[in-house]
Amino acid sequence: MAHITINFKSKVLAMPVMLDVLLPETCKECKTLYLLHGDGGDRESFLLRTRIAEYVEGKQIAVVMPSGNNKFFVNNVNGKAYQDFVVKELIAQMETWFGVSRKPEDRFIAGAGTAGFGALLAAVDYPDMYHTAFAYNGLLYLTYLLDTLPDEQIAPVFGTKAQALKVCMDMLGKLDLSKTRKGTKFLIADNDNGFMHYKDWSYLDTWVQKTIEYIAAGGDVAWQ
Amino acid sequence: MAVMNVNVFSESLGHNMDVTVVLPDEITPGEKLTCVWLYHGGSGDHTEWLYHTPLVDYVNERYFAAVLPGVHESCFVDMNIGNRYGTYVAKELPEMIWKLFSCISHKREDNYVSGLSNGGYGCLHTALMYPEYYSKVGAFSAGDKADSDFPNDGGAKSLARIRLYGDGDLHQNEYGLTYLADQLIHKNVEKPVIYHACGGKDPWLHMNHIVRDYFLSHVEYDYTYDEIAEYGHEWPFWDVELKKFLDFAGLVKK
């Protein structure tokens, strides 16, 4: 497995962006997991705080970890289009640079905390792009998170907290929890005190490991 | 542009190595880019071309991929006592890069190797050892190690030479450029096209002239020599020559 650190000029964000990629040396049509860090992190968080490199060793899966500057990986109301960056530009770049699969059923997206929300929203907004979307401690406590985050962090991303809440509610509506979806599958890893565990990397690590197992097993996942 | 640090495990070395890959901004999907392998000098590494030249702009303007390997102080050969850097850099690494990057061509006609000083010797050595992988060479300030003084006096310089090449006459083994070039003449394979340049004030100019005279007197080789009087052994010269070599190789400004 090769560990590739990339600095490239993003057109969507109109600035240079850094990302880390784990790529199988024999990657031919391999699957891709877009793994998005939570608040306070960057492209290296999963590499340093979980054993993601161990989990994918010898498996036909590339892991793509961009830096997202605490912007939820959503299109910011007062800022840059991070969702367009992740969904449109990054996928196109990965598939131009490397021999990864171009099939939606081989593409996965996951995120921790605020990026878990971003990952789910990306898959909701683009139902034909991903096999599965995962959120680690990302969704169920988002309202709580919104209460605790300072206004200056919410304002660039959503505007007001009320607007943020509306985006959440709209997304929950689209998720349509009661029915089995035909398209993307959704997995939400959370527990009784999810927010308390938000910064607990051993907890996240367990779930990242499970995610890789799910992907290796063909993405047989369910609501947790 | 995209500048990438690629960390890979090398079977021939037994440990991981860092490699720099530079790609243009706009790559047509499905593209197989021409690839220029850029070798560093004696105290350089896999980043030095980035910092001493505007390589990222050349890659964009001329639309190709640049790969910058590092081989520590090995001069890009399999060491007599030490690591097999030659096998790694000339054969194993290209095979890995071609597999990792679907946008880089693995064809011989699309792979050129270039370098300065020790890397100038190194790129000639690589292309003469593996002519089936590389079609063009751009060697800057590149003498043949076989022509270096070797007093074999137990001094630091002699010991370093022995670690790299042994104590034999390099005109008689595969470390010597003219030895390799002689061997290649008798093989039924396509020979690399060679572009060679040296500054008129380079302290090793005489060694470059020996290499020049060899290739000029062996018409089996397509060989071009360039000398610019006012330059020495220095980056401004290698920057000028990189552009000249890219022009020579057909990688012109779009």
Tab-separated table of C-alpha atoms in Angstrom:
chain	number	residue	atom	x	y	z
A	1	MET	CA	0.000	0.000	0.000
A	2	ALA	CA	1.266	3.431	-0.933
A	3	HIS	CA	0.693	6.468	1.298
A	4	ILE	CA	0.318	9.518	-0.916
A	5	THR	CA	0.151	13.102	0.347
A	6	ILE	CA	-1.256	15.443	-2.269
A	7	ASN	CA	-1.242	19.197	-2.616
A	8	PHE	CA	-3.398	20.246	-5.540
A	9	LYS	CA	-5.111	23.362	-6.778
A	10	SER	CA	-8.840	22.951	-6.243
A	11	LYS	CA	-10.954	24.813	-8.779
A	12	VAL	CA	-14.103	24.518	-6.660
A	13	LEU	CA	-12.463	25.901	-3.518
A	14	ALA	CA	-10.180	28.253	-5.486
A	15	MET	CA	-7.190	27.383	-3.306
A	16	PRO	CA	-4.615	24.650	-2.815
A	17	VAL	CA	-5.978	21.686	-0.862
A	18	MET	CA	-4.132	18.900	0.908
A	19	LEU	CA	-5.235	15.316	1.202
A	20	ASP	CA	-3.821	11.931	2.141
A	21	VAL	CA	-4.545	8.809	0.119
A	22	LEU	CA	-3.882	5.166	0.971
A	23	LEU	CA	-3.684	3.315	-2.334
A	24	PRO	CA	-3.150	-0.422	-2.907
A	25	GLU	CA	-0.019	-0.939	-5.026
A	26	THR	CA	-2.042	-3.202	-7.272
A	27	CYS	CA	-5.101	-0.939	-7.390
A	28	LYS	CA	-7.087	-1.912	-10.421
A	29	GLU	CA	-10.713	-0.836	-10.277
A	30	CYS	CA	-10.360	-0.841	-6.481
A	31	LYS	CA	-13.063	0.524	-4.182
A	32	THR	CA	-12.719	3.976	-2.620
A	33	LEU	CA	-13.609	5.200	0.846
A	34	TYR	CA	-13.814	8.970	1.229
A	35	LEU	CA	-13.045	9.389	4.929
A	36	LEU	CA	-13.753	12.844	6.323
A	37	HIS	CA	-12.323	14.180	9.579
A	38	GLY	CA	-14.344	15.962	12.268
A	39	ASP	CA	-13.894	19.367	13.836
A	40	GLY	CA	-10.372	20.185	14.935
A	41	GLY	CA	-8.852	17.606	12.631
A	42	ASP	CA	-7.327	17.440	9.202
A	43	ARG	CA	-6.219	14.970	6.506
A	44	GLU	CA	-3.945	13.170	8.989
A	45	SER	CA	-6.430	12.615	11.827
A	46	PHE	CA	-7.526	9.117	10.875
A	47	LEU	CA	-3.964	8.063	10.074
A	48	LEU	CA	-2.686	9.240	13.444
A	49	ARG	CA	-5.605	8.387	15.728
A	50	THR	CA	-6.935	5.146	14.220
A	51	ARG	CA	-5.261	2.139	12.631
A	52	ILE	CA	-6.860	2.773	9.260
A	53	ALA	CA	-3.618	1.874	7.416
A	54	GLU	CA	-3.618	-1.543	9.115
A	55	TYR	CA	-7.263	-2.193	8.277
A	56	VAL	CA	-6.839	-1.626	4.547
A	57	GLU	CA	-3.455	-3.375	4.181
A	58	GLY	CA	-3.792	-6.052	1.509
A	59	LYS	CA	-7.351	-5.034	0.626
A	60	GLN	CA	-8.485	-3.635	-2.714
A	61	ILE	CA	-9.647	-0.320	-1.313
A	62	ALA	CA	-8.253	3.204	-1.522
A	63	VAL	CA	-8.869	5.614	1.376
A	64	VAL	CA	-9.119	9.318	0.541
A	65	MET	CA	-8.750	11.808	3.402
A	66	PRO	CA	-9.005	15.502	2.499
A	67	SER	CA	-8.544	18.434	4.880
A	68	GLY	CA	-11.841	20.254	5.352
A	69	ASN	CA	-11.106	23.210	7.655
A	70	ASN	CA	-14.016	22.650	10.105
A	71	LYS	CA	-16.637	23.380	7.455
A	72	PHE	CA	-18.830	20.256	7.851
A	73	PHE	CA	-18.006	19.205	4.241
A	74	VAL	CA	-21.204	20.911	3.122
A	75	ASN	CA	-21.673	23.809	0.731
A	76	ASN	CA	-21.214	26.789	3.022
A	77	VAL	CA	-23.854	29.498	3.004
A	78	ASN	CA	-21.208	32.147	3.616
A	79	GLY	CA	-18.166	30.445	2.202
A	80	LYS	CA	-16.862	27.777	-0.090
A	81	ALA	CA	-18.576	24.755	-1.627
A	82	TYR	CA	-17.008	21.895	0.335
A	83	GLN	CA	-19.679	19.391	-0.679
A	84	ASP	CA	-19.118	20.148	-4.388
A	85	PHE	CA	-15.419	19.740	-3.716
A	86	VAL	CA	-15.841	16.299	-2.121
A	87	VAL	CA	-18.576	14.958	-4.400
A	88	LYS	CA	-17.656	16.429	-7.753
A	89	GLU	CA	-14.056	17.540	-7.904
A	90	LEU	CA	-12.318	15.055	-5.610
A	91	ILE	CA	-13.969	11.992	-7.129
A	92	ALA	CA	-13.162	13.205	-10.666
A	93	GLN	CA	-9.548	13.873	-9.680
A	94	MET	CA	-9.108	10.489	-7.978
A	95	GLU	CA	-10.498	8.691	-10.997
A	96	THR	CA	-8.217	10.649	-13.353
A	97	TRP	CA	-5.033	10.200	-11.327
A	98	PHE	CA	-5.415	6.601	-10.209
A	99	GLY	CA	-6.915	3.348	-11.422
A	100	VAL	CA	-9.786	3.333	-8.923
A	101	SER	CA	-13.233	2.063	-9.859
A	102	ARG	CA	-15.649	4.555	-11.402
A	103	LYS	CA	-18.715	2.625	-10.289
A	104	PRO	CA	-20.943	4.147	-7.607
A	105	GLU	CA	-21.350	0.723	-5.981
A	106	ASP	CA	-17.585	0.734	-5.290
A	107	ARG	CA	-17.597	4.198	-3.691
A	108	PHE	CA	-18.092	4.822	0.048
A	109	ILE	CA	-18.207	7.968	2.141
A	110	ALA	CA	-17.778	8.296	5.887
A	111	GLY	CA	-17.166	11.070	8.348
A	112	ALA	CA	-16.649	11.746	12.034
A	113	GLY	CA	-18.666	14.283	13.993
A	114	THR	CA	-19.584	17.271	11.858
A	115	ALA	CA	-18.125	15.493	8.831
A	116	GLY	CA	-20.432	12.548	9.536
A	117	PHE	CA	-23.228	14.962	8.891
A	118	GLY	CA	-21.488	16.140	5.730
A	119	ALA	CA	-20.982	12.565	4.541
A	120	LEU	CA	-24.670	11.680	5.029
A	121	LEU	CA	-25.821	14.884	3.370
A	122	ALA	CA	-23.541	14.244	0.362
A	123	ALA	CA	-25.098	10.810	-0.102
A	124	VAL	CA	-28.618	12.192	0.380
A	125	ASP	CA	-28.056	14.981	-2.146
A	126	TYR	CA	-26.351	12.619	-4.609
A	127	PRO	CA	-28.204	9.310	-4.223
A	128	ASP	CA	-26.448	7.752	-7.239
A	129	MET	CA	-22.876	8.447	-6.142
A	130	TYR	CA	-22.221	6.099	-3.226
A	131	HIS	CA	-22.788	2.526	-2.199
A	132	THR	CA	-22.890	3.422	1.498
A	133	ALA	CA	-22.591	6.494	3.682
A	134	PHE	CA	-21.348	6.201	7.252
A	135	ALA	CA	-21.494	8.680	10.098
A	136	TYR	CA	-19.533	8.224	13.294
A	137	ASN	CA	-21.112	10.242	16.115
A	138	GLY	CA	-22.381	12.494	13.454
A	139	LEU	CA	-26.091	12.787	13.250
A	140	LEU	CA	-28.069	11.939	16.348
A	141	TYR	CA	-26.326	14.508	18.472
A	142	LEU	CA	-26.006	17.156	15.846
A	143	THR	CA	-28.643	19.321	17.437
A	144	TYR	CA	-26.732	19.078	20.688
A	145	LEU	CA	-23.574	19.895	18.778
A	146	LEU	CA	-25.227	22.923	17.254
A	147	ASP	CA	-26.113	24.128	20.726
A	148	THR	CA	-22.548	23.836	21.889
A	149	LEU	CA	-20.730	25.181	18.850
A	150	PRO	CA	-19.997	28.919	18.898
A	151	ASP	CA	-21.968	31.100	16.499
A	152	GLU	CA	-18.852	32.089	14.603
A	153	GLN	CA	-18.341	28.477	13.574
A	154	ILE	CA	-21.970	28.028	12.490
A	155	ALA	CA	-22.305	31.342	10.640
A	156	PRO	CA	-19.980	30.637	7.692
A	157	VAL	CA	-21.399	27.143	7.212
A	158	PHE	CA	-25.165	27.487	7.749
A	159	GLY	CA	-25.874	31.108	8.600
A	160	THR	CA	-27.874	30.937	11.809
A	161	LYS	CA	-28.477	27.996	14.136
A	162	ALA	CA	-32.099	27.941	13.029
A	163	GLN	CA	-30.973	27.562	9.434
A	164	ALA	CA	-28.587	24.804	10.488
A	165	LEU	CA	-31.390	22.946	12.191
A	166	LYS	CA	-33.551	23.235	9.094
A	167	VAL	CA	-30.809	21.675	6.958
A	168	CYS	CA	-30.648	18.804	9.466
A	169	MET	CA	-34.413	18.290	9.501
A	170	ASP	CA	-34.616	18.413	5.701
A	171	MET	CA	-31.924	15.812	5.474
A	172	LEU	CA	-33.645	13.548	7.994
A	173	GLY	CA	-36.788	13.870	5.949
A	174	LYS	CA	-35.002	12.844	2.774
A	175	LEU	CA	-33.360	9.938	4.518
A	176	ASP	CA	-36.822	8.465	4.915
A	177	LEU	CA	-35.993	6.327	7.872
A	178	SER	CA	-39.069	4.157	7.711
A	179	LYS	CA	-38.425	2.640	4.280
A	180	THR	CA	-35.648	0.548	2.839
A	181	ARG	CA	-33.874	2.621	0.242
A	182	LYS	CA	-32.991	1.140	-3.096
A	183	GLY	CA	-29.943	3.359	-3.581
A	184	THR	CA	-27.305	4.313	-1.079
A	185	LYS	CA	-27.220	2.535	2.257
A	186	PHE	CA	-26.759	4.519	5.425
A	187	LEU	CA	-24.958	3.518	8.577
A	188	ILE	CA	-24.912	5.640	11.676
A	189	ALA	CA	-22.627	4.618	14.501
A	190	ASP	CA	-23.596	6.266	17.741
A	191	ASN	CA	-24.262	5.351	21.304
A	192	ASP	CA	-26.166	6.566	24.314
A	193	ASN	CA	-23.799	9.369	24.983
A	194	GLY	CA	-22.451	9.874	21.504
A	195	PHE	CA	-21.348	13.404	21.963
A	196	MET	CA	-19.374	12.496	25.045
A	197	HIS	CA	-17.521	10.001	22.882
A	198	TYR	CA	-16.972	12.413	20.047
A	199	LYS	CA	-13.351	12.938	20.978
A	200	ASP	CA	-12.777	9.346	22.023
A	201	TRP	CA	-10.665	7.959	19.213
A	202	SER	CA	-10.642	4.397	20.509
A	203	TYR	CA	-14.390	4.411	20.013
A	204	LEU	CA	-14.023	5.869	16.523
A	205	ASP	CA	-11.247	3.416	15.747
A	206	THR	CA	-13.544	0.488	16.511
A	207	TRP	CA	-16.054	1.853	14.079
A	208	VAL	CA	-13.540	2.663	11.350
A	209	GLN	CA	-12.383	-0.957	11.625
A	210	LYS	CA	-15.971	-2.162	11.336
A	211	THR	CA	-16.509	0.081	8.328
A	212	ILE	CA	-13.571	-1.486	6.514
A	213	GLU	CA	-14.921	-4.924	7.432
A	214	TYR	CA	-18.315	-3.981	6.071
A	215	ILE	CA	-16.772	-2.741	2.833
A	216	ALA	CA	-14.606	-5.825	2.514
A	217	ALA	CA	-17.701	-7.937	3.112
A	218	GLY	CA	-19.519	-6.153	0.330
A	219	GLY	CA	-21.198	-3.429	2.297
A	220	ASP	CA	-23.778	-5.482	4.118
A	221	VAL	CA	-24.829	-2.825	6.590
A	222	ALA	CA	-27.843	-1.733	8.509
A	223	TRP	CA	-29.006	0.999	10.835
A	224	GLN	CA	-27.274	0.806	14.166
B	1	MET	CA	-0.770	21.542	-10.456
B	2	ALA	CA	-0.770	18.606	-8.139
B	3	VAL	CA	2.351	17.852	-6.125
B	4	MET	CA	2.302	14.481	-4.420
B	5	ASN	CA	4.566	12.822	-1.902
B	6	VAL	CA	4.302	9.090	-2.515
B	7	ASN	CA	5.557	6.768	0.212
B	8	VAL	CA	6.016	3.184	-1.002
B	9	PHE	CA	7.646	0.001	0.222
B	10	SER	CA	10.541	-1.137	-1.951
B	11	GLU	CA	11.218	-4.878	-2.217
B	12	SER	CA	14.739	-4.304	-3.519
B	13	LEU	CA	15.660	-1.979	-0.648
B	14	GLY	CA	13.626	-3.640	2.093
B	15	HIS	CA	12.268	-0.345	3.392
B	16	ASN	CA	9.939	2.518	2.467
B	17	MET	CA	10.960	5.386	0.221
B	18	ASP	CA	9.505	8.810	-0.600
B	19	VAL	CA	8.984	9.896	-4.185
B	20	THR	CA	7.625	13.204	-5.504
B	21	VAL	CA	5.125	13.153	-8.368
B	22	VAL	CA	4.088	16.363	-10.156
B	23	LEU	CA	1.026	16.361	-12.415
B	24	PRO	CA	-0.551	19.123	-14.520
B	25	ASP	CA	-3.766	20.873	-13.425
B	26	GLU	CA	-6.008	19.750	-16.209
B	27	ILE	CA	-5.659	16.112	-17.170
B	28	THR	CA	-7.969	14.714	-19.817
B	29	PRO	CA	-9.758	11.672	-18.311
B	30	GLY	CA	-8.117	8.504	-19.608
B	31	GLU	CA	-4.922	10.386	-20.478
B	32	LYS	CA	-1.564	8.591	-20.502
B	33	LEU	CA	0.922	11.355	-19.763
B	34	THR	CA	4.519	11.382	-20.915
B	35	CYS	CA	6.703	10.867	-17.852
B	36	VAL	CA	10.020	12.574	-17.120
B	37	TRP	CA	12.076	10.957	-14.353
B	38	LEU	CA	14.222	13.629	-12.688
B	39	TYR	CA	17.270	12.474	-10.710
B	40	HIS	CA	18.823	14.603	-7.957
B	41	GLY	CA	22.456	15.526	-7.358
B	42	GLY	CA	24.944	14.221	-4.799
B	43	SER	CA	23.558	15.891	-1.694
B	44	GLY	CA	19.974	16.208	-2.938
B	45	ASP	CA	16.788	14.248	-2.482
B	46	HIS	CA	13.345	13.622	-4.006
B	47	THR	CA	12.317	17.278	-3.559
B	48	GLU	CA	15.221	19.327	-4.866
B	49	TRP	CA	13.952	19.888	-8.426
B	50	LEU	CA	10.798	21.431	-6.863
B	51	TYR	CA	12.698	24.070	-4.932
B	52	HIS	CA	15.469	25.012	-7.362
B	53	THR	CA	13.379	25.262	-10.549
B	54	PRO	CA	9.781	26.277	-11.345
B	55	LEU	CA	9.137	22.645	-12.289
B	56	VAL	CA	5.451	22.868	-11.343
B	57	ASP	CA	4.964	25.533	-14.023
B	58	TYR	CA	6.862	23.552	-16.659
B	59	VAL	CA	4.632	20.526	-15.932
B	60	ASN	CA	1.516	22.637	-16.424
B	61	GLU	CA	2.688	24.555	-19.484
B	62	ARG	CA	4.114	21.531	-21.254
B	63	TYR	CA	1.605	18.911	-20.048
B	64	PHE	CA	3.597	15.965	-18.733
B	65	ALA	CA	4.194	14.078	-15.480
B	66	ALA	CA	7.425	14.530	-13.529
B	67	VAL	CA	8.585	11.879	-11.069
B	68	LEU	CA	11.390	12.748	-8.629
B	69	PRO	CA	12.870	9.720	-6.880
B	70	GLY	CA	15.405	9.823	-4.076
B	71	VAL	CA	18.284	7.377	-3.660
B	72	HIS	CA	20.295	8.957	-0.826
B	73	GLU	CA	23.998	9.072	-1.774
B	74	SER	CA	24.005	5.983	-3.978
B	75	CYS	CA	24.479	7.639	-7.394
B	76	PHE	CA	21.492	5.613	-8.669
B	77	VAL	CA	23.329	2.276	-8.858
B	78	ASP	CA	23.279	-1.041	-6.988
B	79	MET	CA	25.962	-0.458	-4.366
B	80	ASN	CA	28.967	-2.741	-4.098
B	81	ILE	CA	28.457	-2.737	-0.316
B	82	GLY	CA	24.953	-1.498	0.392
B	83	ASN	CA	21.479	-1.163	-1.013
B	84	ARG	CA	20.299	-2.004	-4.529
B	85	TYR	CA	19.290	1.558	-5.348
B	86	GLY	CA	19.852	1.069	-9.091
B	87	THR	CA	17.333	-1.753	-9.321
B	88	TYR	CA	14.911	0.239	-7.173
B	89	VAL	CA	15.061	3.507	-9.068
B	90	ALA	CA	15.413	2.305	-12.653
B	91	LYS	CA	13.125	-0.736	-12.617
B	92	GLU	CA	11.098	-1.385	-9.462
B	93	LEU	CA	9.890	2.178	-8.891
B	94	PRO	CA	8.730	2.803	-12.483
B	95	GLU	CA	6.804	-0.457	-12.400
B	96	MET	CA	5.126	0.679	-9.163
B	97	ILE	CA	4.388	4.210	-10.368
B	98	TRP	CA	2.877	2.941	-13.628
B	99	LYS	CA	0.574	0.657	-11.595
B	100	LEU	CA	-0.406	3.346	-9.074
B	101	PHE	CA	-1.019	6.156	-11.566
B	102	SER	CA	-3.438	5.304	-14.343
B	103	CYS	CA	-2.726	8.751	-15.887
B	104	ILE	CA	0.995	8.001	-16.492
B	105	SER	CA	2.118	6.106	-19.595
B	106	HIS	CA	4.283	3.012	-19.119
B	107	LYS	CA	5.393	2.961	-22.748
B	108	ARG	CA	9.091	3.265	-23.519
B	109	GLU	CA	8.501	6.079	-25.998
B	110	ASP	CA	6.738	8.098	-23.271
B	111	ASN	CA	9.377	7.701	-20.548
B	112	TYR	CA	12.450	9.966	-20.396
B	113	VAL	CA	15.074	10.142	-17.687
B	114	SER	CA	17.062	13.222	-16.759
B	115	GLY	CA	19.321	14.358	-13.937
B	116	LEU	CA	22.120	16.600	-12.760
B	117	SER	CA	25.645	15.900	-11.533
B	118	ASN	CA	25.543	12.475	-9.781
B	119	GLY	CA	22.027	12.177	-11.179
B	120	GLY	CA	23.421	13.056	-14.614
B	121	TYR	CA	25.687	10.029	-14.395
B	122	GLY	CA	22.747	8.159	-12.840
B	123	CYS	CA	20.276	8.875	-15.634
B	124	LEU	CA	22.777	7.770	-18.301
B	125	HIS	CA	23.490	4.627	-16.258
B	126	THR	CA	19.765	3.916	-15.893
B	127	ALA	CA	18.975	4.352	-19.590
B	128	LEU	CA	21.969	2.259	-20.707
B	129	MET	CA	21.103	-0.506	-18.175
B	130	TYR	CA	17.375	-0.509	-18.966
B	131	PRO	CA	17.053	0.754	-22.555
B	132	GLU	CA	13.746	-1.103	-22.834
B	133	TYR	CA	12.188	1.313	-20.285
B	134	TYR	CA	13.477	4.727	-21.396
B	135	SER	CA	13.664	6.309	-24.832
B	136	LYS	CA	15.369	9.642	-24.072
B	137	VAL	CA	18.011	10.888	-21.645
B	138	GLY	CA	18.822	14.428	-20.529
B	139	ALA	CA	22.143	14.316	-18.645
B	140	PHE	CA	23.415	17.568	-17.150
B	141	SER	CA	26.945	18.034	-15.750
B	142	ALA	CA	27.374	14.289	-16.107
B	143	GLY	CA	30.769	12.652	-16.018
B	144	ASP	CA	31.473	8.929	-16.091
B	145	LYS	CA	32.412	7.676	-12.608
B	146	ALA	CA	34.908	5.443	-14.389
B	147	ASP	CA	36.950	8.553	-15.212
B	148	SER	CA	37.122	9.820	-11.617
B	149	ASP	CA	40.451	9.727	-9.800
B	150	PHE	CA	40.727	6.704	-7.532
B	151	PRO	CA	43.946	6.700	-5.501
B	152	ASN	CA	42.682	3.781	-3.324
B	153	ASP	CA	44.621	5.287	-0.421
B	154	GLY	CA	42.241	4.411	2.398
B	155	GLY	CA	40.955	7.980	2.507
B	156	ALA	CA	37.283	8.856	2.911
B	157	LYS	CA	36.796	9.448	-0.814
B	158	SER	CA	38.336	6.136	-1.764
B	159	LEU	CA	36.302	4.263	0.846
B	160	ALA	CA	33.102	5.864	-0.433
B	161	ARG	CA	34.075	4.818	-3.969
B	162	ILE	CA	34.662	1.226	-2.833
B	163	ARG	CA	31.307	1.119	-1.031
B	164	LEU	CA	29.580	2.297	-4.179
B	165	TYR	CA	31.502	0.582	-6.965
B	166	GLY	CA	34.213	-1.651	-5.515
B	167	ASP	CA	37.922	-1.169	-6.216
B	168	GLY	CA	37.974	-2.396	-9.827
B	169	ASP	CA	38.379	-0.504	-13.078
B	170	LEU	CA	34.924	0.841	-13.865
B	171	HIS	CA	35.733	0.897	-17.564
B	172	GLN	CA	35.510	-2.876	-17.319
B	173	ASN	CA	32.217	-3.364	-15.456
B	174	GLU	CA	28.593	-2.297	-15.396
B	175	TYR	CA	29.255	0.824	-13.322
B	176	GLY	CA	31.067	2.397	-16.277
B	177	LEU	CA	29.013	4.354	-18.804
B	178	THR	CA	31.247	3.592	-21.789
B	179	TYR	CA	31.339	-0.092	-20.804
B	180	LEU	CA	27.516	-0.193	-20.763
B	181	ALA	CA	27.319	1.806	-24.003
B	182	ASP	CA	29.770	-0.594	-25.700
B	183	GLN	CA	27.708	-3.591	-24.547
B	184	LEU	CA	24.519	-2.005	-25.802
B	185	ILE	CA	25.915	-1.464	-29.296
B	186	HIS	CA	26.101	-5.233	-29.709
B	187	LYS	CA	22.587	-5.864	-28.416
B	188	ASN	CA	19.627	-5.889	-30.727
B	189	VAL	CA	17.622	-3.290	-28.779
B	190	GLU	CA	16.641	0.309	-29.402
B	191	LYS	CA	19.145	2.703	-27.894
B	192	PRO	CA	18.133	5.756	-25.875
B	193	VAL	CA	18.427	9.140	-27.571
B	194	ILE	CA	20.921	11.160	-25.533
B	195	TYR	CA	20.984	14.891	-24.773
B	196	HIS	CA	24.054	15.880	-22.757
B	197	ALA	CA	24.995	19.322	-21.425
B	198	CYS	CA	27.689	20.893	-19.282
B	199	GLY	CA	28.565	24.415	-18.168
B	200	GLY	CA	31.834	25.870	-19.489
B	201	LYS	CA	32.927	26.734	-15.935
B	202	ASP	CA	32.029	23.341	-14.466
B	203	PRO	CA	34.983	21.967	-12.473
B	204	TRP	CA	34.316	18.533	-13.999
B	205	LEU	CA	34.058	19.819	-17.581
B	206	HIS	CA	36.949	17.605	-18.719
B	207	MET	CA	35.061	14.484	-17.572
B	208	ASN	CA	32.038	15.604	-19.559
B	209	HIS	CA	34.264	16.000	-22.609
B	210	ILE	CA	35.426	12.389	-22.288
B	211	VAL	CA	31.786	11.244	-22.326
B	212	ARG	CA	31.016	13.613	-25.217
B	213	ASP	CA	33.951	12.350	-27.275
B	214	TYR	CA	32.935	8.733	-26.705
B	215	PHE	CA	29.381	9.231	-27.965
B	216	LEU	CA	30.418	11.480	-30.858
B	217	SER	CA	32.771	8.758	-32.055
B	218	HIS	CA	30.112	6.032	-31.740
B	219	VAL	CA	27.616	6.812	-34.479
B	220	GLU	CA	25.291	4.045	-33.258
B	221	TYR	CA	24.022	6.609	-30.763
B	222	ASP	CA	21.737	9.552	-31.503
B	223	TYR	CA	23.652	12.042	-29.372
B	224	THR	CA	23.442	15.810	-28.877
B	225	TYR	CA	25.822	17.910	-26.778
B	226	ASP	CA	25.274	21.418	-25.428
B	227	GLU	CA	27.773	23.611	-23.595
B	228	ILE	CA	27.081	27.091	-22.226
B	229	ALA	CA	30.313	28.944	-21.516
B	230	GLU	CA	29.208	31.212	-18.667
B	231	TYR	CA	27.662	28.565	-16.392
B	232	GLY	CA	29.296	26.411	-13.730
B	233	HIS	CA	28.037	23.473	-11.656
B	234	GLU	CA	24.885	25.283	-10.527
B	235	TRP	CA	21.078	25.344	-10.518
B	236	PRO	CA	20.596	28.275	-12.927
B	237	PHE	CA	22.354	26.116	-15.540
B	238	TRP	CA	20.318	22.988	-14.782
B	239	ASP	CA	17.101	25.019	-14.946
B	240	VAL	CA	18.065	26.340	-18.402
B	241	GLU	CA	19.053	22.873	-19.540
B	242	LEU	CA	15.867	21.240	-18.231
B	243	LYS	CA	13.851	23.559	-20.478
B	244	LYS	CA	16.187	22.895	-23.405
B	245	PHE	CA	15.912	19.144	-22.858
B	246	LEU	CA	12.106	19.297	-22.646
B	247	ASP	CA	12.077	21.234	-25.945
B	248	PHE	CA	14.492	18.705	-27.432
B	249	ALA	CA	12.247	15.836	-26.298
B	250	GLY	CA	9.169	17.435	-27.856
B	251	LEU	CA	7.574	18.546	-24.572
B	252	VAL	CA	7.100	22.112	-25.764
B	253	LYS	CA	4.960	24.888	-24.324
B	254	LYS	CA	1.316	24.366	-25.282
